[in-house]
Amino acid sequence: MGNEQEDKEMEMGSIVVEKVGGRSSVVHCFSRYPVKFIIPKKVGSSRTDAVWVYALNYGGGIVSGDQILCKFSVGDCCTMVLTTQGSTKVYKSVGSKCSKQLLEARVGSNALLAIIPDPVTCFSTARYYQKQVFNVSSNSNLVIVDWITSGRHESGEKWDFDLYRSINNIFLEDGEPLFLDTMSLEKEKIGCIHELVQDYQVIAMILLLGPKLQFVQNLVQDKVKGIMSEQLQHPSGALSHKRNEAGYFISKPSLMASCSVFGTKIAVILNLDGTAMISNYNIILWASSRVEIIELALSSCLLRTIVF
Amino acid sequence: MQISEGCDNGPRLADSIAQWSQWQLLDSLLPTGGFAHSFGLEAAVQSNLVSNPDELKTFIIHVLENTGSLLLPFVHLASVSPKLETWHNLDKILDATLTNEVSRKASISQGSALMRVGSAVFSELPSLKAMRNASLGSGTISFHHAPIFGLICGTLGLDSTDSQRAYMYITMRDVISAATRLNLIGPLGAAVLQHQLAPNAEAILEKWKNRDVDDACQVAPLLDTVQGCHGYLFSRLFSS
């Protein structure tokens, strides 16, 4: 009971997408301060059937103590894309307050929900908690990009926040858990976060679920395997001061990526750690006869579009 | 030799005998196939993330930290309630939680081996064999390592804290063993390192023990990614 009350207070936005006249349409849209939704009419090709939603926070970021809940429902056979206009800045924590951003989404049968925001950037001492819960059918499709940068470089902040916790949970119709992932970076508990992440400045997770994304999944797996196999080299024996013959220090790969299959072989997760804020790696993927192009450019604040 | 309740030394003898079983569970001699897994160390070496003794030490601490934050809840809950239903529930949740394919397969492989060995070796505990047989038939149980380890510890009479400490112990044991086989450290150096890291492991245990599975989390994203890279290694000694 108490939870319902809390939910009502925290609910800052909700959108329902259903088929109207054969096309994915927003049949319900609600938002209140500090959340605002922008739903442009003309995004991408007119052939494609997708609703694009840009979520903005007034003030350009998440302020200490903000508690935001947004709910989305994507009806059967519909497509919805949720993205942002810029990186989500989490400002410094005041009085040790933690900011929370919650997302609950229901994805119908044969529907597609793509959550492709810009990365989160936590300022020094920020405390941020994010939880995304998805309820899906057995043939739902889901693209989730969840990523974080190390902070404001120009101010010299690298992994200088106090808490970042990101939860992504996916449940099937019967409530069975399909995917339960929590990443927690907490200064108090693990000490120097920088040590755990070393020189990498970006941590990203990309999740691809569903039959519509099969082709993309295969491409991602092959691409990552190709990139990483090249980067990994045969070790030269016992530990020593690692210099090669020319006397140069052997460096670590600038991109560390691994791709896992989970569930009953219908989903793929891509974990990435990149050193450069502006990375040179583009993963360009082609999928299906409808010419779906997913181009993920891992640069500081840029996430390219999904075009259907 | 029968241990009957009518015997004077009953409880003490039972405790002593139990200790033999507990030590055997932690002994690397037990054929559970732990030696096949490097916890991402082999991939870390090949990608130059670990290239000197200090980096090895740091790596091991990160493995222990992530074990604490992600897996101890499963050991804990299985050890306090070593029953079929609890085990099955934990197994299902862990299968959804181990999102890294390499780690997930390693967990299943080690868990299956441990359950097979445990039910054969600790034959005076018929419940283990019965649970194993019931679960093999169902086809929906993955046999993940951490819940099974907790289950066996609980069945052998270890309390929850000791069970979790034991899990940290065998994890450290196996990573260090992998380090020697990868020629990163010699056998004596490995033993010294293992002893040096005991206080670190204990501190990590204190931090992460007795938590619920809802709180299970990854704290070392780089480690998780590196572990997932094992499949891309051209030549490898270990299966994970």
Short mmCIF file of N, CA and C in Angstrom, two decimals, chain A residues 165 176-185 189-191 195-198 200 203 221 224-225 228-229 231-235 237-242 250-253 256-263 269 271-273, chain B residues 43 45-53 55-56 58 62 65 92-93 95-102 104 182-185 207-208 211 214-226 228-229 231-233 235:
data_model
loop_
_atom_site.label_atom_id
_atom_site.label_comp_id
_atom_site.label_asym_id
_atom_site.label_seq_id
_atom_site.Cartn_x
_atom_site.Cartn_y
_atom_site.Cartn_z
N ARG A 165 24.67 3.17 -8.84
CA ARG A 165 24.13 1.81 -8.87
C ARG A 165 23.09 1.72 -9.97
N GLU A 176 8.71 -14.92 -14.15
CA GLU A 176 10.03 -15.58 -14.08
C GLU A 176 11.12 -14.59 -14.46
N PRO A 177 12.22 -14.56 -13.69
CA PRO A 177 13.30 -13.64 -14.02
C PRO A 177 14.11 -14.15 -15.22
N LEU A 178 14.31 -13.28 -16.17
CA LEU A 178 15.11 -13.65 -17.34
C LEU A 178 16.52 -13.07 -17.21
N PHE A 179 16.59 -11.84 -16.68
CA PHE A 179 17.86 -11.12 -16.64
C PHE A 179 17.85 -10.23 -15.41
N LEU A 180 18.82 -10.45 -14.51
CA LEU A 180 18.90 -9.64 -13.30
C LEU A 180 20.32 -9.12 -13.18
N ASP A 181 20.49 -7.86 -13.46
CA ASP A 181 21.85 -7.33 -13.46
C ASP A 181 21.93 -6.06 -12.64
N THR A 182 22.83 -6.06 -11.68
CA THR A 182 23.06 -4.86 -10.87
C THR A 182 24.54 -4.54 -10.88
N MET A 183 24.87 -3.30 -11.24
CA MET A 183 26.25 -2.88 -11.12
C MET A 183 26.32 -1.80 -10.06
N SER A 184 27.24 -1.97 -9.13
CA SER A 184 27.31 -1.03 -8.02
C SER A 184 28.73 -0.52 -7.84
N LEU A 185 28.91 0.78 -8.01
CA LEU A 185 30.21 1.40 -7.77
C LEU A 185 30.03 2.34 -6.60
N LYS A 189 32.24 1.53 -0.03
CA LYS A 189 32.35 0.09 0.11
C LYS A 189 33.57 -0.51 -0.55
N ILE A 190 33.93 0.03 -1.71
CA ILE A 190 35.04 -0.60 -2.42
C ILE A 190 36.27 0.29 -2.53
N GLY A 191 36.25 1.43 -1.87
CA GLY A 191 37.42 2.29 -1.89
C GLY A 191 37.53 3.01 -3.21
N GLU A 195 40.57 2.40 -9.21
CA GLU A 195 41.41 1.20 -9.22
C GLU A 195 40.69 0.02 -9.86
N LEU A 196 39.38 -0.03 -9.66
CA LEU A 196 38.61 -1.15 -10.20
C LEU A 196 38.40 -1.02 -11.70
N VAL A 197 38.41 0.22 -12.18
CA VAL A 197 38.13 0.45 -13.59
C VAL A 197 39.39 0.82 -14.38
N GLN A 198 40.46 1.11 -13.65
CA GLN A 198 41.76 1.47 -14.24
C GLN A 198 41.61 2.64 -15.20
N TYR A 200 40.05 2.97 -17.94
CA TYR A 200 38.88 3.05 -18.80
C TYR A 200 37.96 4.17 -18.35
N ILE A 203 32.02 2.93 -19.33
CA ILE A 203 31.56 1.55 -19.14
C ILE A 203 30.18 1.47 -19.76
N GLN A 221 28.02 -10.19 -32.17
CA GLN A 221 28.88 -11.26 -31.66
C GLN A 221 30.12 -11.43 -32.53
N VAL A 224 32.49 -8.25 -32.25
CA VAL A 224 33.24 -8.18 -31.00
C VAL A 224 34.33 -9.24 -30.97
N LYS A 225 33.98 -10.42 -31.43
CA LYS A 225 34.97 -11.49 -31.47
C LYS A 225 36.16 -11.08 -32.33
N MET A 228 38.21 -8.21 -30.49
CA MET A 228 38.93 -8.64 -29.29
C MET A 228 40.01 -9.68 -29.60
N SER A 229 39.74 -10.57 -30.54
CA SER A 229 40.76 -11.58 -30.87
C SER A 229 42.02 -10.90 -31.35
N GLN A 231 43.06 -7.92 -30.40
CA GLN A 231 43.69 -7.20 -29.29
C GLN A 231 44.44 -8.12 -28.34
N LEU A 232 43.97 -9.34 -28.22
CA LEU A 232 44.58 -10.23 -27.23
C LEU A 232 45.79 -10.92 -27.84
N GLN A 233 46.88 -10.87 -27.12
CA GLN A 233 48.10 -11.46 -27.66
C GLN A 233 48.61 -12.55 -26.75
N HIS A 234 49.46 -13.34 -27.27
CA HIS A 234 50.03 -14.43 -26.51
C HIS A 234 51.00 -13.87 -25.48
N PRO A 235 50.89 -14.28 -24.20
CA PRO A 235 51.79 -13.76 -23.17
C PRO A 235 53.21 -14.26 -23.37
N GLY A 237 55.45 -15.28 -21.14
CA GLY A 237 56.08 -16.03 -20.05
C GLY A 237 55.86 -15.42 -18.69
N ALA A 238 56.82 -15.57 -17.81
CA ALA A 238 56.67 -15.17 -16.41
C ALA A 238 56.50 -13.67 -16.27
N LEU A 239 55.91 -13.27 -15.15
CA LEU A 239 55.72 -11.85 -14.88
C LEU A 239 57.06 -11.15 -14.79
N SER A 240 57.16 -10.04 -15.42
CA SER A 240 58.38 -9.25 -15.29
C SER A 240 58.01 -7.83 -15.65
N HIS A 241 58.98 -6.93 -15.64
CA HIS A 241 58.67 -5.58 -16.09
C HIS A 241 58.38 -5.70 -17.56
N LYS A 242 57.16 -5.39 -17.91
CA LYS A 242 56.77 -5.70 -19.28
C LYS A 242 57.21 -4.64 -20.27
N ILE A 250 54.29 -2.39 -22.98
CA ILE A 250 53.17 -2.97 -23.71
C ILE A 250 51.89 -2.39 -23.12
N SER A 251 51.04 -1.91 -23.97
CA SER A 251 49.86 -1.22 -23.44
C SER A 251 48.64 -2.13 -23.41
N LYS A 252 47.69 -1.70 -22.61
CA LYS A 252 46.45 -2.44 -22.49
C LYS A 252 45.53 -2.03 -23.63
N PRO A 253 44.61 -2.90 -23.99
CA PRO A 253 43.71 -2.56 -25.09
C PRO A 253 42.84 -1.35 -24.74
N MET A 256 37.82 -2.82 -24.28
CA MET A 256 37.68 -4.18 -23.77
C MET A 256 36.20 -4.53 -23.93
N ALA A 257 35.93 -5.51 -24.72
CA ALA A 257 34.52 -5.84 -24.96
C ALA A 257 34.29 -7.33 -24.85
N SER A 258 33.19 -7.72 -24.32
CA SER A 258 32.84 -9.13 -24.34
C SER A 258 31.35 -9.24 -24.63
N CYS A 259 31.00 -10.31 -25.30
CA CYS A 259 29.64 -10.47 -25.77
C CYS A 259 29.12 -11.82 -25.26
N SER A 260 28.04 -11.81 -24.54
CA SER A 260 27.52 -13.05 -23.98
C SER A 260 26.12 -13.32 -24.48
N VAL A 261 25.83 -14.59 -24.63
CA VAL A 261 24.47 -14.99 -24.96
C VAL A 261 23.79 -15.41 -23.67
N PHE A 262 22.56 -15.00 -23.47
CA PHE A 262 21.86 -15.46 -22.27
C PHE A 262 20.45 -15.87 -22.64
N GLY A 263 19.76 -16.40 -21.68
CA GLY A 263 18.41 -16.85 -21.93
C GLY A 263 18.46 -18.07 -22.83
N ILE A 269 24.33 -9.74 -24.70
CA ILE A 269 24.74 -8.55 -23.95
C ILE A 269 26.14 -8.22 -24.35
N ASN A 271 29.31 -6.01 -23.19
CA ASN A 271 29.91 -5.19 -22.15
C ASN A 271 31.15 -4.50 -22.69
N LEU A 272 31.20 -3.23 -22.50
CA LEU A 272 32.31 -2.49 -23.09
C LEU A 272 32.97 -1.58 -22.08
N ASP A 273 34.28 -1.53 -22.12
CA ASP A 273 35.00 -0.51 -21.36
C ASP A 273 35.91 0.19 -22.35
N ALA B 43 42.73 -14.35 -19.41
CA ALA B 43 42.38 -13.26 -20.33
C ALA B 43 43.04 -11.96 -19.89
N VAL B 45 45.85 -11.61 -18.33
CA VAL B 45 47.27 -11.65 -18.66
C VAL B 45 47.47 -11.38 -20.15
N GLN B 46 46.65 -12.02 -20.95
CA GLN B 46 46.82 -11.87 -22.39
C GLN B 46 46.43 -10.47 -22.88
N SER B 47 45.66 -9.74 -22.11
CA SER B 47 45.35 -8.36 -22.52
C SER B 47 46.18 -7.36 -21.73
N ASN B 48 47.22 -7.86 -21.06
CA ASN B 48 48.15 -7.00 -20.34
C ASN B 48 47.54 -6.22 -19.18
N LEU B 49 46.42 -6.69 -18.69
CA LEU B 49 45.88 -6.03 -17.50
C LEU B 49 46.62 -6.51 -16.25
N VAL B 50 47.15 -7.73 -16.35
CA VAL B 50 47.97 -8.24 -15.25
C VAL B 50 49.33 -8.58 -15.83
N SER B 51 50.35 -7.81 -15.44
CA SER B 51 51.67 -8.09 -16.00
C SER B 51 52.78 -8.00 -14.97
N ASN B 52 52.44 -7.89 -13.71
CA ASN B 52 53.46 -7.92 -12.65
C ASN B 52 52.81 -8.37 -11.34
N PRO B 53 53.62 -8.74 -10.35
CA PRO B 53 53.07 -9.29 -9.10
C PRO B 53 52.05 -8.38 -8.42
N GLU B 55 50.02 -6.24 -9.84
CA GLU B 55 48.76 -6.31 -10.59
C GLU B 55 48.05 -7.62 -10.35
N LEU B 56 48.82 -8.68 -10.15
CA LEU B 56 48.21 -9.98 -9.84
C LEU B 56 47.49 -9.91 -8.50
N THR B 58 46.31 -7.26 -6.99
CA THR B 58 45.12 -6.42 -7.16
C THR B 58 44.01 -7.19 -7.86
N HIS B 62 40.23 -8.07 -6.54
CA HIS B 62 39.01 -7.71 -7.26
C HIS B 62 38.11 -8.93 -7.47
N GLU B 65 36.44 -9.51 -4.20
CA GLU B 65 35.43 -8.46 -3.96
C GLU B 65 34.16 -8.78 -4.74
N LYS B 92 17.75 -20.76 -9.94
CA LYS B 92 17.04 -20.04 -10.99
C LYS B 92 17.44 -18.57 -11.00
N ILE B 93 17.51 -17.97 -9.81
CA ILE B 93 17.85 -16.55 -9.72
C ILE B 93 19.30 -16.32 -10.15
N ASP B 95 20.97 -18.04 -12.24
CA ASP B 95 21.08 -18.22 -13.68
C ASP B 95 20.74 -16.92 -14.41
N ALA B 96 19.79 -16.16 -13.86
CA ALA B 96 19.44 -14.87 -14.47
C ALA B 96 20.43 -13.79 -14.07
N THR B 97 21.13 -13.99 -12.96
CA THR B 97 22.06 -12.98 -12.44
C THR B 97 23.43 -13.09 -13.07
N LEU B 98 23.86 -14.32 -13.38
CA LEU B 98 25.17 -14.49 -14.02
C LEU B 98 25.02 -14.20 -15.50
N THR B 99 25.05 -12.92 -15.84
CA THR B 99 24.78 -12.51 -17.21
C THR B 99 25.99 -12.74 -18.10
N ASN B 100 27.15 -12.93 -17.52
CA ASN B 100 28.36 -13.20 -18.27
C ASN B 100 28.39 -14.67 -18.64
N GLU B 101 28.36 -14.94 -19.92
CA GLU B 101 28.23 -16.32 -20.39
C GLU B 101 29.37 -17.22 -19.91
N VAL B 102 30.58 -16.70 -19.94
CA VAL B 102 31.74 -17.49 -19.52
C VAL B 102 31.61 -17.88 -18.05
N ARG B 104 28.92 -17.93 -16.31
CA ARG B 104 27.74 -18.76 -16.09
C ARG B 104 28.06 -20.22 -16.39
N LEU B 182 49.79 -20.59 -14.76
CA LEU B 182 50.06 -19.64 -15.84
C LEU B 182 51.49 -19.11 -15.74
N ASN B 183 52.25 -19.66 -14.79
CA ASN B 183 53.64 -19.25 -14.62
C ASN B 183 53.80 -17.80 -14.18
N LEU B 184 52.79 -17.25 -13.53
CA LEU B 184 52.89 -15.88 -13.06
C LEU B 184 53.60 -15.81 -11.73
N ILE B 185 53.62 -16.93 -11.04
CA ILE B 185 54.18 -16.96 -9.68
C ILE B 185 54.58 -18.39 -9.38
N LYS B 207 32.36 -7.45 4.85
CA LYS B 207 31.62 -6.43 4.13
C LYS B 207 30.38 -6.99 3.43
N TRP B 208 30.50 -8.16 2.87
CA TRP B 208 29.47 -8.67 1.97
C TRP B 208 28.68 -9.86 2.49
N ARG B 211 23.89 -11.24 3.04
CA ARG B 211 22.99 -10.36 2.30
C ARG B 211 21.96 -11.18 1.55
N ASP B 214 18.51 -10.24 -3.55
CA ASP B 214 18.09 -8.99 -4.19
C ASP B 214 19.22 -7.97 -4.20
N ASP B 215 20.13 -8.11 -3.24
CA ASP B 215 21.23 -7.16 -3.13
C ASP B 215 22.47 -7.60 -3.90
N ALA B 216 22.41 -8.77 -4.52
CA ALA B 216 23.58 -9.26 -5.24
C ALA B 216 23.93 -8.30 -6.36
N CYS B 217 25.20 -7.92 -6.46
CA CYS B 217 25.59 -6.96 -7.48
C CYS B 217 27.03 -7.19 -7.93
N GLN B 218 27.34 -6.67 -9.11
CA GLN B 218 28.71 -6.68 -9.61
C GLN B 218 29.38 -5.40 -9.15
N VAL B 219 30.59 -5.49 -8.66
CA VAL B 219 31.29 -4.26 -8.30
C VAL B 219 32.55 -4.05 -9.12
N ALA B 220 32.85 -5.01 -9.98
CA ALA B 220 34.06 -4.89 -10.78
C ALA B 220 33.72 -5.08 -12.26
N PRO B 221 33.20 -4.05 -12.91
CA PRO B 221 32.76 -4.19 -14.30
C PRO B 221 33.88 -4.58 -15.26
N LEU B 222 35.07 -4.08 -14.99
CA LEU B 222 36.19 -4.42 -15.87
C LEU B 222 36.49 -5.91 -15.76
N LEU B 223 36.45 -6.42 -14.55
CA LEU B 223 36.70 -7.84 -14.33
C LEU B 223 35.67 -8.68 -15.06
N ASP B 224 34.42 -8.25 -14.97
CA ASP B 224 33.33 -8.97 -15.62
C ASP B 224 33.56 -9.03 -17.14
N THR B 225 33.98 -7.90 -17.71
CA THR B 225 34.24 -7.86 -19.15
C THR B 225 35.42 -8.75 -19.52
N VAL B 226 36.48 -8.66 -18.73
CA VAL B 226 37.68 -9.47 -19.00
C VAL B 226 37.34 -10.96 -18.93
N GLY B 228 34.59 -12.29 -19.55
CA GLY B 228 33.80 -12.61 -20.74
C GLY B 228 34.64 -12.76 -21.99
N CYS B 229 35.88 -12.24 -21.94
CA CYS B 229 36.74 -12.29 -23.12
C CYS B 229 37.45 -13.62 -23.28
N GLY B 231 36.66 -16.43 -24.17
CA GLY B 231 36.36 -17.15 -25.41
C GLY B 231 37.11 -16.63 -26.63
N TYR B 232 37.66 -15.40 -26.52
CA TYR B 232 38.35 -14.84 -27.68
C TYR B 232 39.84 -15.16 -27.68
N LEU B 233 40.32 -15.81 -26.63
CA LEU B 233 41.74 -16.12 -26.57
C LEU B 233 42.09 -17.16 -27.62
N SER B 235 45.02 -19.04 -27.85
CA SER B 235 45.51 -20.25 -27.20
C SER B 235 45.22 -20.13 -25.72
#
